[in-house]
PDB file of C-alpha atoms in Angstrom:
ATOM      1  CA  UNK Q  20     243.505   6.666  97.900  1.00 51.00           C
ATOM      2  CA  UNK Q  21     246.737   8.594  98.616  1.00 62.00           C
ATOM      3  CA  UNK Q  22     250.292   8.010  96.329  1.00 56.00           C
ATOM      4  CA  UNK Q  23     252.044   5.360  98.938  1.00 62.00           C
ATOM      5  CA  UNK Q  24     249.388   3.042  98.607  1.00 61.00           C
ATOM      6  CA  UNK Q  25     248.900   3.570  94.727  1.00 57.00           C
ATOM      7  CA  UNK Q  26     252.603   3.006  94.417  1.00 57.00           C
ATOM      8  CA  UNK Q  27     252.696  -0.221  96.398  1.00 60.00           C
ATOM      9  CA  UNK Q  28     249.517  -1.895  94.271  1.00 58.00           C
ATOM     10  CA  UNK Q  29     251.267  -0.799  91.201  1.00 57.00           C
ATOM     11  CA  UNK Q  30     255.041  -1.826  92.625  1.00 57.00           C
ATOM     12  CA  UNK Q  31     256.613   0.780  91.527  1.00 52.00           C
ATOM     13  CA  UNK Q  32     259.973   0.150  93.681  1.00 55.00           C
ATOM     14  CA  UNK Q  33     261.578  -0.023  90.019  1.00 58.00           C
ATOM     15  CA  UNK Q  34     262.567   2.924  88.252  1.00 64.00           C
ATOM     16  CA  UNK Q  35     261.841   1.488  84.930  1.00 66.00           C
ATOM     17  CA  UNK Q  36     258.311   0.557  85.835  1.00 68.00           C
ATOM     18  CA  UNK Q  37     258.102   4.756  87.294  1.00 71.00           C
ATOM     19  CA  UNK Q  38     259.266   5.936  84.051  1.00 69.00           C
ATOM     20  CA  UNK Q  39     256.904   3.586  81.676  1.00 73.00           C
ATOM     21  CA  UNK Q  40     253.644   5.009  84.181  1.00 73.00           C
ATOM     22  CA  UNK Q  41     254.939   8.170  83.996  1.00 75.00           C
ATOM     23  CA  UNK Q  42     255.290   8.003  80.158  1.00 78.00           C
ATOM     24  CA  UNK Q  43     252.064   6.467  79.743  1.00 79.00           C
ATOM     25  CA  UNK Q  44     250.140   8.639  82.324  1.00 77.00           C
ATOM     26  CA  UNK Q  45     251.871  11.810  80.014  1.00 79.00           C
ATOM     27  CA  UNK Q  46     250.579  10.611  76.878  1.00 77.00           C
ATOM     28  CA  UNK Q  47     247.207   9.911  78.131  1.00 81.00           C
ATOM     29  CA  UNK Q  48     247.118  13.824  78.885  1.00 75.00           C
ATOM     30  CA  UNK Q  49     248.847  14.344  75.837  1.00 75.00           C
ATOM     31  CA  UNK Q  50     245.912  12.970  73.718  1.00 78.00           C
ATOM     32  CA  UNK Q  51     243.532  14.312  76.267  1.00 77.00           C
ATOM     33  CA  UNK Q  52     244.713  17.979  75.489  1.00 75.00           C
ATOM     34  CA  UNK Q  53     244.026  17.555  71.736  1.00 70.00           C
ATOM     35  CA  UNK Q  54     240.421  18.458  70.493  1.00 65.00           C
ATOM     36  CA  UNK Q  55     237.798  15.977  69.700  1.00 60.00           C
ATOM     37  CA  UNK Q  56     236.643  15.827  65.899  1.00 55.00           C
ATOM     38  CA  UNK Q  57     238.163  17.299  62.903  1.00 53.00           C
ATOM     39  CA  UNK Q  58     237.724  20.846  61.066  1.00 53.00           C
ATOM     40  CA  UNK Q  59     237.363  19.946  57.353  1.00 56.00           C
ATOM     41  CA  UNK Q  60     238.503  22.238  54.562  1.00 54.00           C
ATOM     42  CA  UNK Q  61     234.373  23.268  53.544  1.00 56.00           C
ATOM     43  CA  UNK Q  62     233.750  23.908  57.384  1.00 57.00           C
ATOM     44  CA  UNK Q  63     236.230  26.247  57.506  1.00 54.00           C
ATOM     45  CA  UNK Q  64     235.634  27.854  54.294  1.00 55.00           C
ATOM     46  CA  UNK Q  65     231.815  28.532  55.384  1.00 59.00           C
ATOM     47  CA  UNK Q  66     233.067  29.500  58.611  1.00 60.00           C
ATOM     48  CA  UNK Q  67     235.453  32.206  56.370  1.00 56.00           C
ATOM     49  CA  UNK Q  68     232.658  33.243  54.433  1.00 55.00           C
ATOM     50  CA  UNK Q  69     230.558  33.468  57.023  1.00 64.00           C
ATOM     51  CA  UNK Q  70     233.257  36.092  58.818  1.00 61.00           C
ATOM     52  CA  UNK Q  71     233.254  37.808  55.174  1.00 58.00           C
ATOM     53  CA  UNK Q  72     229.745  38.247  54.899  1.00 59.00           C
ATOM     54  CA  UNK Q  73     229.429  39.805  58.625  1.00 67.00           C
ATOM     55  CA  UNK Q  74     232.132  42.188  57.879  1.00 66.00           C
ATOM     56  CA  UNK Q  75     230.294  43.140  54.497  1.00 61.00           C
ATOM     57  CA  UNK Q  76     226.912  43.785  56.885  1.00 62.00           C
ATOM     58  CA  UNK Q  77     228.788  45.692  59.537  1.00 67.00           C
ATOM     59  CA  UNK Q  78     230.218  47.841  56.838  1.00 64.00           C
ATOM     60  CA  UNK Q  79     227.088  48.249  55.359  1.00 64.00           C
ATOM     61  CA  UNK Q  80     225.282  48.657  58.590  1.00 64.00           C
ATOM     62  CA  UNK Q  81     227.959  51.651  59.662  1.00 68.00           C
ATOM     63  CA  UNK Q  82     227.390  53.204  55.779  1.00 66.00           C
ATOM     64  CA  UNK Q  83     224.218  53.673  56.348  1.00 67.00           C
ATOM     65  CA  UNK Q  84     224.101  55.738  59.962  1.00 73.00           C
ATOM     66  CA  UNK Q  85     226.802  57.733  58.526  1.00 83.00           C
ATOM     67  CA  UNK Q  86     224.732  58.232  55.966  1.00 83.00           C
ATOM     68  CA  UNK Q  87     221.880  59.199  58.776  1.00 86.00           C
ATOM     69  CA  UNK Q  88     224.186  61.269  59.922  1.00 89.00           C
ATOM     70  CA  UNK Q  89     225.379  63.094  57.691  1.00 89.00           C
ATOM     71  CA  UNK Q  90     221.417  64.193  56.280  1.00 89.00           C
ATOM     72  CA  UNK Q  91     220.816  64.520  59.907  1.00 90.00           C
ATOM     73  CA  UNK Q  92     223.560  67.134  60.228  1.00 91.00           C
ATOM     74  CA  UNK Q  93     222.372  68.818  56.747  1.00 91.00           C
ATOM     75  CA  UNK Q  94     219.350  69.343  58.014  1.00 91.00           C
ATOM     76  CA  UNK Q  95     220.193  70.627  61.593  1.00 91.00           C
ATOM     77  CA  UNK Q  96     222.664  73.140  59.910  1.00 91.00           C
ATOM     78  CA  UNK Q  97     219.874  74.358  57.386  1.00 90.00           C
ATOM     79  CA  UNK Q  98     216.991  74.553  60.185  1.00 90.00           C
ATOM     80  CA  UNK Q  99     219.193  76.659  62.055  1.00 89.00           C
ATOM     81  CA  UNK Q 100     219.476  79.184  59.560  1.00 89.00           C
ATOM     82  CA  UNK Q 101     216.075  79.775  59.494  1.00 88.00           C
ATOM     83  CA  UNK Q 102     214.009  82.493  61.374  1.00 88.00           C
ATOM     84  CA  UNK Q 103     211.985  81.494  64.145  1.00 89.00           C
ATOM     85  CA  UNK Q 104     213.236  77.932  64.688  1.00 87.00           C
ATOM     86  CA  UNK Q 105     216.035  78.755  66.976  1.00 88.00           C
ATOM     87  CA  UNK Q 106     218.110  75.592  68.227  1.00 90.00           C
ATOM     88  CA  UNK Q 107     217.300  72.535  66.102  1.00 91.00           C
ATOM     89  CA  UNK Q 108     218.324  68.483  66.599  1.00 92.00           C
ATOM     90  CA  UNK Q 109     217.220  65.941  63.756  1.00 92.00           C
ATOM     91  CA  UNK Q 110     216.635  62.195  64.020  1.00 91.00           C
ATOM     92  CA  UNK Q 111     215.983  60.739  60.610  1.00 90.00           C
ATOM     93  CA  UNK Q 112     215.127  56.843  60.047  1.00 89.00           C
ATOM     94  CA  UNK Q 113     215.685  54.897  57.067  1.00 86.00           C
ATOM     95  CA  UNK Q 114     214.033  52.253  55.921  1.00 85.00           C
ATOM     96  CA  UNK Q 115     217.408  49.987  53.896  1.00 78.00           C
ATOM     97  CA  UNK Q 116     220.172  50.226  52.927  1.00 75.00           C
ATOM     98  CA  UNK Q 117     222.044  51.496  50.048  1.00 78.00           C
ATOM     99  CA  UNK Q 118     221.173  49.160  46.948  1.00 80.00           C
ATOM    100  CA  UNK Q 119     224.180  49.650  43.941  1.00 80.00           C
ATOM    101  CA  UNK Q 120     223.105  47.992  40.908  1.00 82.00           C
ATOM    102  CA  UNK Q 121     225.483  46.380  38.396  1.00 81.00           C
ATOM    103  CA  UNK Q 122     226.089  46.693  34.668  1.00 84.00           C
ATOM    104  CA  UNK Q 123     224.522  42.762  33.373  1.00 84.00           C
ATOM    105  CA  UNK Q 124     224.744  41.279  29.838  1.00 84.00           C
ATOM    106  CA  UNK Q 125     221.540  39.882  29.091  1.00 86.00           C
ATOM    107  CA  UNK Q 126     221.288  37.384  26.342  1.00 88.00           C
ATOM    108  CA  UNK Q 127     217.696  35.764  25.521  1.00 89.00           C
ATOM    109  CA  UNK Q 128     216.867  32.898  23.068  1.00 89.00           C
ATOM    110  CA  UNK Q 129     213.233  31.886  22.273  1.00 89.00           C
ATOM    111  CA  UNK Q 130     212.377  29.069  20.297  1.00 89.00           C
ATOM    112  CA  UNK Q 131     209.583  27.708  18.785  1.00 89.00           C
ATOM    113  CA  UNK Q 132     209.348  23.823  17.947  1.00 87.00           C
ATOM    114  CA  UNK Q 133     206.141  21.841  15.527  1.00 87.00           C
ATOM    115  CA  UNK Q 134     205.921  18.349  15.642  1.00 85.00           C
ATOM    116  CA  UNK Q 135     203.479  16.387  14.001  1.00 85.00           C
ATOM    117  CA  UNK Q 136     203.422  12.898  15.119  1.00 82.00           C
ATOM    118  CA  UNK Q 137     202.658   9.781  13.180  1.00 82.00           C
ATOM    119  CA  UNK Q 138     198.821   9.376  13.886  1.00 83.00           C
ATOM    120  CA  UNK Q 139     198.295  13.097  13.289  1.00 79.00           C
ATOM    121  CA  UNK Q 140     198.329  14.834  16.199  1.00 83.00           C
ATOM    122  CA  UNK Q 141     200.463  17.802  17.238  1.00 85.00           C
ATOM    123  CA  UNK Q 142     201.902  19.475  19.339  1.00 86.00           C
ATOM    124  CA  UNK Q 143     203.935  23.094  19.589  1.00 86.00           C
ATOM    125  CA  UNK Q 144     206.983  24.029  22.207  1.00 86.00           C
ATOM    126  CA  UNK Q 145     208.075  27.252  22.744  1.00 88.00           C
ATOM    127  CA  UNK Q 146     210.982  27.841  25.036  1.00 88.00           C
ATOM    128  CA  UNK Q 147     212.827  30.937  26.110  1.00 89.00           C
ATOM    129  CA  UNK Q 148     216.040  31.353  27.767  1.00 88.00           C
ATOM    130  CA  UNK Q 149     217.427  34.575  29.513  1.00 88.00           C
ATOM    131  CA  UNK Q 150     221.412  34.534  30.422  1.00 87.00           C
ATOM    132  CA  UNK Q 151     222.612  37.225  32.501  1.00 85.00           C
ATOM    133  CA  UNK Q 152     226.460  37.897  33.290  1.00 84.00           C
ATOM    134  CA  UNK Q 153     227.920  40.758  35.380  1.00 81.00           C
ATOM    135  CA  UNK Q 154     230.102  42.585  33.356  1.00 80.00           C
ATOM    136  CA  UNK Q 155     234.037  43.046  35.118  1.00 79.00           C
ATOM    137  CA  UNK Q 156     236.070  45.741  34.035  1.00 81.00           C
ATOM    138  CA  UNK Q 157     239.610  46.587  35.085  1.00 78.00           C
ATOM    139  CA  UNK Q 158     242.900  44.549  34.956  1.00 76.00           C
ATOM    140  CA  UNK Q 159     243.447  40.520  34.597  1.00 76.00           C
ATOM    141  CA  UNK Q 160     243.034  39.152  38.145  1.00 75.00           C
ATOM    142  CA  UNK Q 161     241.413  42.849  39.382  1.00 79.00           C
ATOM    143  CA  UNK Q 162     238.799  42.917  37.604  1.00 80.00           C
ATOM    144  CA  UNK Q 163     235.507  44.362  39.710  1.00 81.00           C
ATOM    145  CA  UNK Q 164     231.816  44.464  38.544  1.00 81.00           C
ATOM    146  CA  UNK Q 165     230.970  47.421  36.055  1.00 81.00           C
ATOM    147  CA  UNK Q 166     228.797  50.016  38.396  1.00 79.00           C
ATOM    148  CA  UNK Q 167     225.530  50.895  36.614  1.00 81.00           C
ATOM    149  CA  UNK Q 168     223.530  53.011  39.325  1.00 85.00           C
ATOM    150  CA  UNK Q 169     223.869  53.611  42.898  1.00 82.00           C
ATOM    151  CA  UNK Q 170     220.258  54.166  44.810  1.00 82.00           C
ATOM    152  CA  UNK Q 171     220.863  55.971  48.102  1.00 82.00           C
ATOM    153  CA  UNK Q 172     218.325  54.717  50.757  1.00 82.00           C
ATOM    154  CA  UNK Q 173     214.554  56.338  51.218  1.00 86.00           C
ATOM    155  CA  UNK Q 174     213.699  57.769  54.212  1.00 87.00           C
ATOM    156  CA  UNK Q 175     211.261  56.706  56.981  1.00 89.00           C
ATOM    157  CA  UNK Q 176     210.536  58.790  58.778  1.00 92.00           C
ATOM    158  CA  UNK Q 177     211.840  62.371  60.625  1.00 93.00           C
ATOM    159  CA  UNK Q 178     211.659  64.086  63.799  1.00 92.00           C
ATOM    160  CA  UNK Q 179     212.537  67.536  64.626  1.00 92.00           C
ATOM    161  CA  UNK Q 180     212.989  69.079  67.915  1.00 92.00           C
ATOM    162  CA  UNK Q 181     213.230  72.911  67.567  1.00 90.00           C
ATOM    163  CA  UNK Q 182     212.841  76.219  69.820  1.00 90.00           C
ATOM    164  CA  UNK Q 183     210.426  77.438  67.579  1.00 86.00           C
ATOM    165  CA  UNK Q 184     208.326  74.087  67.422  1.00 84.00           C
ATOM    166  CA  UNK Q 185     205.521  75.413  69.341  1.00 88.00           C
ATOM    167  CA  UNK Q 186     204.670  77.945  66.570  1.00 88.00           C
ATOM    168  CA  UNK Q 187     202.301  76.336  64.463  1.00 90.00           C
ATOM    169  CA  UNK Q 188     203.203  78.448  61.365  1.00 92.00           C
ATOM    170  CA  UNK Q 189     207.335  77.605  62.097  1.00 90.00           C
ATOM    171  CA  UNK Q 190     205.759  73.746  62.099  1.00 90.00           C
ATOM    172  CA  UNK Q 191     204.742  73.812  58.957  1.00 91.00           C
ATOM    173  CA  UNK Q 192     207.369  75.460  57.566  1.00 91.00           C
ATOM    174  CA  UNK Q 193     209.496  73.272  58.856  1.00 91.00           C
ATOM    175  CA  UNK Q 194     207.724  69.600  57.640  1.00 92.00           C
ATOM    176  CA  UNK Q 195     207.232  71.881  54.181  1.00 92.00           C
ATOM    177  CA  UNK Q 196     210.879  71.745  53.803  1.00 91.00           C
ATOM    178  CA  UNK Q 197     211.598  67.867  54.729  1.00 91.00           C
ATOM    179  CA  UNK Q 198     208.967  67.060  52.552  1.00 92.00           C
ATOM    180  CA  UNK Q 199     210.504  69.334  49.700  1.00 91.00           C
ATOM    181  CA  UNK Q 200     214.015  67.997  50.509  1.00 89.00           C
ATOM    182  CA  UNK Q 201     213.457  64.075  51.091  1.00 89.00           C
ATOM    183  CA  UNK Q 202     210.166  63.270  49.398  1.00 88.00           C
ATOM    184  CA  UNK Q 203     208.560  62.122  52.576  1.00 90.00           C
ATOM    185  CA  UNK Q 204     204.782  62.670  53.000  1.00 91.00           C
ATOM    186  CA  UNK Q 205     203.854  64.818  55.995  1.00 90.00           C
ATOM    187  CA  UNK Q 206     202.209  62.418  57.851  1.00 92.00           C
ATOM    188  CA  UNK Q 207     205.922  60.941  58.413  1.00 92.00           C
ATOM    189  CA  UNK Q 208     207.582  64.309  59.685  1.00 91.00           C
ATOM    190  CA  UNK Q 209     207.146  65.121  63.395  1.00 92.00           C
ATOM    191  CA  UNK Q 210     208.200  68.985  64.753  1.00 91.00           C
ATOM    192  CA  UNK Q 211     208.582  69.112  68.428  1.00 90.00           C
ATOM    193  CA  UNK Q 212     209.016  71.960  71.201  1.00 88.00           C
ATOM    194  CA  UNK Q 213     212.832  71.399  71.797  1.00 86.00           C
ATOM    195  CA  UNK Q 214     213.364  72.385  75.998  1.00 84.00           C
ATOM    196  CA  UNK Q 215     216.531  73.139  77.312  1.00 73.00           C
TER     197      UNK Q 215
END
């Protein structure tokens, strides 16, 4: 159907009638251009938290490889000091994250209650209660959890690619001192024959 023949069922000679078409045919797009269904305030709370909480992973996430790395680059510099392993490049794998563990004031109440009911029978309730709190410390409206420990992350596993990986005496050497250094059992450190 082309305009001319719209505009002669709709008689649309008048320029009033144009305008009120044209008005109405704008405010249909109007309220066309407006998303369906309303955002409440808890959706977009979760949707915050939600934001917060991948941030918080992310950070954690890049804490830990620069954590890797950093052991990773320990290691490389101390291998390389040694005689017979030449050229040395570390991969180390850990198995979490960093775990810190806050300061918590425990309070526990146990109770013990003895009825005896009219027709002679008893009966005995004991109840216990354990309330834990995180203690803050710092300013009014700054206040931050109290620190107690701070576990860094065990290791996985390690793999070491070295010049002198294809001695079998610089091999053990080698997995001697990871398992010295990290606590990881042998069976868990890998030496390799690095090529150029």
């Amino acid at each position: 159907m082309d305009w001319k023949a719209m505009k002669s069922k709709l008689n649309l000679k008048s320029g009033k009638n144009k305008w009120l078409v044209m008005l109405a045919v704008g405010l249909i797009f109007l309220i066309l251009a407006f998303p369906f269904g309303s955002e409440k305030k808890e959706d977009l709370e979760e949707s915050s938290d939600s934001v917060s909480l991948q941030r918080e992973e992310t950070e954690t996430a890049a804490a830990a490889v620069s954590y890797e790395r950093f052991l990773e680059q320990r290691l490389e510099d101390i291998l390389s000091h040694v005689d017979g392993v030449g050229q040395v490049e570390v991969m180390i794998v850990l198995k979490s994250s960093e775990e810190k563990v806050w300061r918590v004031d425990r309070d526990t109440s146990y109770s013990i209650t003895q009825e005896t009911d009219q027709n002679g029978g008893s009966r005995r309730v004991e109840s216990q209660a354990v309330t834990e709190n995180t203690i803050l410390s710092g300013q009014t409206g700054k206040e931050e959890p109290l620190l107690a420990k701070e576990m860094k992350p065990e290791i996985s596993g390690v793999i070491i690619s070295a010049e002198g990986g294809k001695s079998p005496q610089v091999q053990a050497e080698i997995s001697a001192a990871v398992e010295a250094l990290f606590d990881v059992p042998s069976h868990k450190i890998k030496v390799l024959k690095r090529i150029e």
